[in-house]
Structure formats: C-alpha cells, structure tokens
Amino acid sequence: MAKIESRCGLLCSACGYREQMNCGGCVSIARPFWGESCPVKACCEGRGLAHCGECGEFPCGLLEQFAWDKEQGDEGERIRTCERWKKEGAL
C-alpha cells in the first residue's frame, strides 16, 4: 500500500526543497513553506479527504490548473498519482 505524500498527488519525496526546508509534505505540515496556504491542501482538508483522488469532483478545475500550470505544473502527473493512490487505497 502506497503512502500519500501530498493532498494533490505531488511526490514530495522527489522535491529538491524537501530537506532544505525540512518539509514533510503537506499531509504532515500545517502551513506550506512556500506561502501562507495552498488552495488544494485547504480544499482536501476542509472536505476531510486524504488526497484529491478521494473526491467526487476529481479531477476538479483547481487540481487541473495546478497540474497543467506552465511554470510549476507536471503535465498531469499529480492527477495520475492521485488515481493510483485511490486504486491502491493509499494511507
């Protein structure tokens, strides 16, 4: 069973800032190191979801916007990760 690292499907273990910022991923921090809040994190947590793949609106416009952002997106990889987490029953 996979362990979720983020609410949006981003693989925090592959992040170059993880060690530098002492970040355990958004599932284990109250506030992101990059700003005051993350709308995807806030949405998941507000709905009581472990990750976006558990949502009935998945993939929503907000997640799509993040996944396909020209500067910081990952061409939909985070969406595929959430799909895999849902299928595997990730915790």
PDB file of C-alpha atoms in Angstrom:
ATOM      1  CA  MET A   1       0.000   0.000   0.000  1.00  0.00           C
ATOM      2  CA  ALA A   2       1.343   3.395  -1.010  1.00  0.00           C
ATOM      3  CA  LYS A   3       1.725   6.211   1.484  1.00  0.00           C
ATOM      4  CA  ILE A   4       0.357   9.562   0.414  1.00  0.00           C
ATOM      5  CA  GLU A   5       2.803  12.449   0.498  1.00  0.00           C
ATOM      6  CA  SER A   6       0.579  15.343  -0.522  1.00  0.00           C
ATOM      7  CA  ARG A   7      -3.070  16.210  -0.998  1.00  0.00           C
ATOM      8  CA  CYS A   8      -2.698  16.943  -4.733  1.00  0.00           C
ATOM      9  CA  GLY A   9      -0.616  13.943  -5.764  1.00  0.00           C
ATOM     10  CA  LEU A  10       2.698  15.734  -5.919  1.00  0.00           C
ATOM     11  CA  LEU A  11       5.505  13.386  -4.914  1.00  0.00           C
ATOM     12  CA  CYS A  12       7.146  15.326  -2.126  1.00  0.00           C
ATOM     13  CA  SER A  13       9.896  12.718  -1.825  1.00  0.00           C
ATOM     14  CA  ALA A  14      11.144  13.917  -5.228  1.00  0.00           C
ATOM     15  CA  CYS A  15      11.132  17.610  -4.251  1.00  0.00           C
ATOM     16  CA  GLY A  16      14.507  19.341  -4.184  1.00  0.00           C
ATOM     17  CA  TYR A  17      13.344  21.618  -1.363  1.00  0.00           C
ATOM     18  CA  ARG A  18      12.218  18.831   0.973  1.00  0.00           C
ATOM     19  CA  GLU A  19      15.417  18.540   3.022  1.00  0.00           C
ATOM     20  CA  GLN A  20      16.459  22.168   2.639  1.00  0.00           C
ATOM     21  CA  MET A  21      13.144  23.390   4.051  1.00  0.00           C
ATOM     22  CA  ASN A  22      12.695  20.457   6.466  1.00  0.00           C
ATOM     23  CA  CYS A  23       9.326  19.740   4.862  1.00  0.00           C
ATOM     24  CA  GLY A  24       7.499  16.502   5.496  1.00  0.00           C
ATOM     25  CA  GLY A  25       4.955  17.102   2.745  1.00  0.00           C
ATOM     26  CA  CYS A  26       1.638  18.870   3.066  1.00  0.00           C
ATOM     27  CA  VAL A  27      -0.006  15.934   4.831  1.00  0.00           C
ATOM     28  CA  SER A  28       2.274  16.499   7.813  1.00  0.00           C
ATOM     29  CA  ILE A  29       2.599  20.290   7.954  1.00  0.00           C
ATOM     30  CA  ALA A  30       0.085  22.956   8.944  1.00  0.00           C
ATOM     31  CA  ARG A  31       1.347  25.637   6.556  1.00  0.00           C
ATOM     32  CA  PRO A  32       3.333  25.222   3.322  1.00  0.00           C
ATOM     33  CA  PHE A  33       6.867  26.601   3.391  1.00  0.00           C
ATOM     34  CA  TRP A  34       6.238  28.415   0.097  1.00  0.00           C
ATOM     35  CA  GLY A  35       3.377  30.589   1.317  1.00  0.00           C
ATOM     36  CA  GLU A  36       0.523  31.166   3.707  1.00  0.00           C
ATOM     37  CA  SER A  37      -1.698  28.442   2.291  1.00  0.00           C
ATOM     38  CA  CYS A  38      -2.345  26.073  -0.593  1.00  0.00           C
ATOM     39  CA  PRO A  39      -5.874  26.043  -2.011  1.00  0.00           C
ATOM     40  CA  VAL A  40      -5.690  22.336  -2.910  1.00  0.00           C
ATOM     41  CA  LYS A  41      -4.498  21.380   0.576  1.00  0.00           C
ATOM     42  CA  ALA A  42      -7.212  23.555   2.148  1.00  0.00           C
ATOM     43  CA  CYS A  43      -9.912  22.039  -0.068  1.00  0.00           C
ATOM     44  CA  CYS A  44      -8.951  18.428   0.727  1.00  0.00           C
ATOM     45  CA  GLU A  45      -8.614  19.048   4.423  1.00  0.00           C
ATOM     46  CA  GLY A  46     -11.864  21.012   4.513  1.00  0.00           C
ATOM     47  CA  ARG A  47     -13.642  18.027   2.973  1.00  0.00           C
ATOM     48  CA  GLY A  48     -11.900  15.549   5.270  1.00  0.00           C
ATOM     49  CA  LEU A  49     -10.080  13.839   2.390  1.00  0.00           C
ATOM     50  CA  ALA A  50      -6.624  12.308   2.483  1.00  0.00           C
ATOM     51  CA  HIS A  51      -5.969  13.346  -1.136  1.00  0.00           C
ATOM     52  CA  CYS A  52      -7.777  14.689  -4.201  1.00  0.00           C
ATOM     53  CA  GLY A  53      -8.382  11.214  -5.643  1.00  0.00           C
ATOM     54  CA  GLU A  54     -10.961  10.571  -2.918  1.00  0.00           C
ATOM     55  CA  CYS A  55     -13.121  13.491  -4.031  1.00  0.00           C
ATOM     56  CA  GLY A  56     -16.323  13.022  -6.008  1.00  0.00           C
ATOM     57  CA  GLU A  57     -15.324  16.018  -8.155  1.00  0.00           C
ATOM     58  CA  PHE A  58     -11.884  14.580  -9.021  1.00  0.00           C
ATOM     59  CA  PRO A  59     -10.185  15.891 -11.042  1.00  0.00           C
ATOM     60  CA  CYS A  60     -11.621  19.347 -10.455  1.00  0.00           C
ATOM     61  CA  GLY A  61     -10.701  22.585 -12.179  1.00  0.00           C
ATOM     62  CA  LEU A  62      -8.457  23.670  -9.304  1.00  0.00           C
ATOM     63  CA  LEU A  63      -6.364  20.493  -9.452  1.00  0.00           C
ATOM     64  CA  GLU A  64      -6.251  20.645 -13.261  1.00  0.00           C
ATOM     65  CA  GLN A  65      -4.994  24.232 -13.031  1.00  0.00           C
ATOM     66  CA  PHE A  66      -2.134  23.177 -10.748  1.00  0.00           C
ATOM     67  CA  ALA A  67      -1.301  20.058 -12.761  1.00  0.00           C
ATOM     68  CA  TRP A  68      -1.085  21.880 -16.088  1.00  0.00           C
ATOM     69  CA  ASP A  69       0.464  25.167 -14.905  1.00  0.00           C
ATOM     70  CA  LYS A  70       3.139  26.214 -17.415  1.00  0.00           C
ATOM     71  CA  GLU A  71       5.728  27.076 -14.738  1.00  0.00           C
ATOM     72  CA  GLN A  72       5.095  24.660 -11.886  1.00  0.00           C
ATOM     73  CA  GLY A  73       2.818  22.002 -13.340  1.00  0.00           C
ATOM     74  CA  ASP A  74       3.748  18.413 -14.037  1.00  0.00           C
ATOM     75  CA  GLU A  75       1.677  17.717 -17.171  1.00  0.00           C
ATOM     76  CA  GLY A  76      -0.938  15.843 -15.170  1.00  0.00           C
ATOM     77  CA  GLU A  77       1.405  13.511 -13.274  1.00  0.00           C
ATOM     78  CA  ARG A  78      -0.086  14.500  -9.898  1.00  0.00           C
ATOM     79  CA  ILE A  79      -3.538  13.584 -11.188  1.00  0.00           C
ATOM     80  CA  ARG A  80      -2.286  10.147 -12.251  1.00  0.00           C
ATOM     81  CA  THR A  81      -0.673   9.754  -8.828  1.00  0.00           C
ATOM     82  CA  CYS A  82      -3.978  10.515  -7.057  1.00  0.00           C
ATOM     83  CA  GLU A  83      -5.693   7.968  -9.318  1.00  0.00           C
ATOM     84  CA  ARG A  84      -3.095   5.369  -8.330  1.00  0.00           C
ATOM     85  CA  TRP A  85      -3.400   6.215  -4.618  1.00  0.00           C
ATOM     86  CA  LYS A  86      -7.159   5.812  -4.826  1.00  0.00           C
ATOM     87  CA  LYS A  87      -6.865   2.469  -6.592  1.00  0.00           C
ATOM     88  CA  GLU A  88      -4.255   1.215  -4.097  1.00  0.00           C
ATOM     89  CA  GLY A  89      -6.125   2.535  -1.071  1.00  0.00           C
ATOM     90  CA  ALA A  90      -3.174   4.699  -0.028  1.00  0.00           C
ATOM     91  CA  LEU A  91      -2.993   5.977   3.535  1.00  0.00           C
TER      92      LEU A  91
END
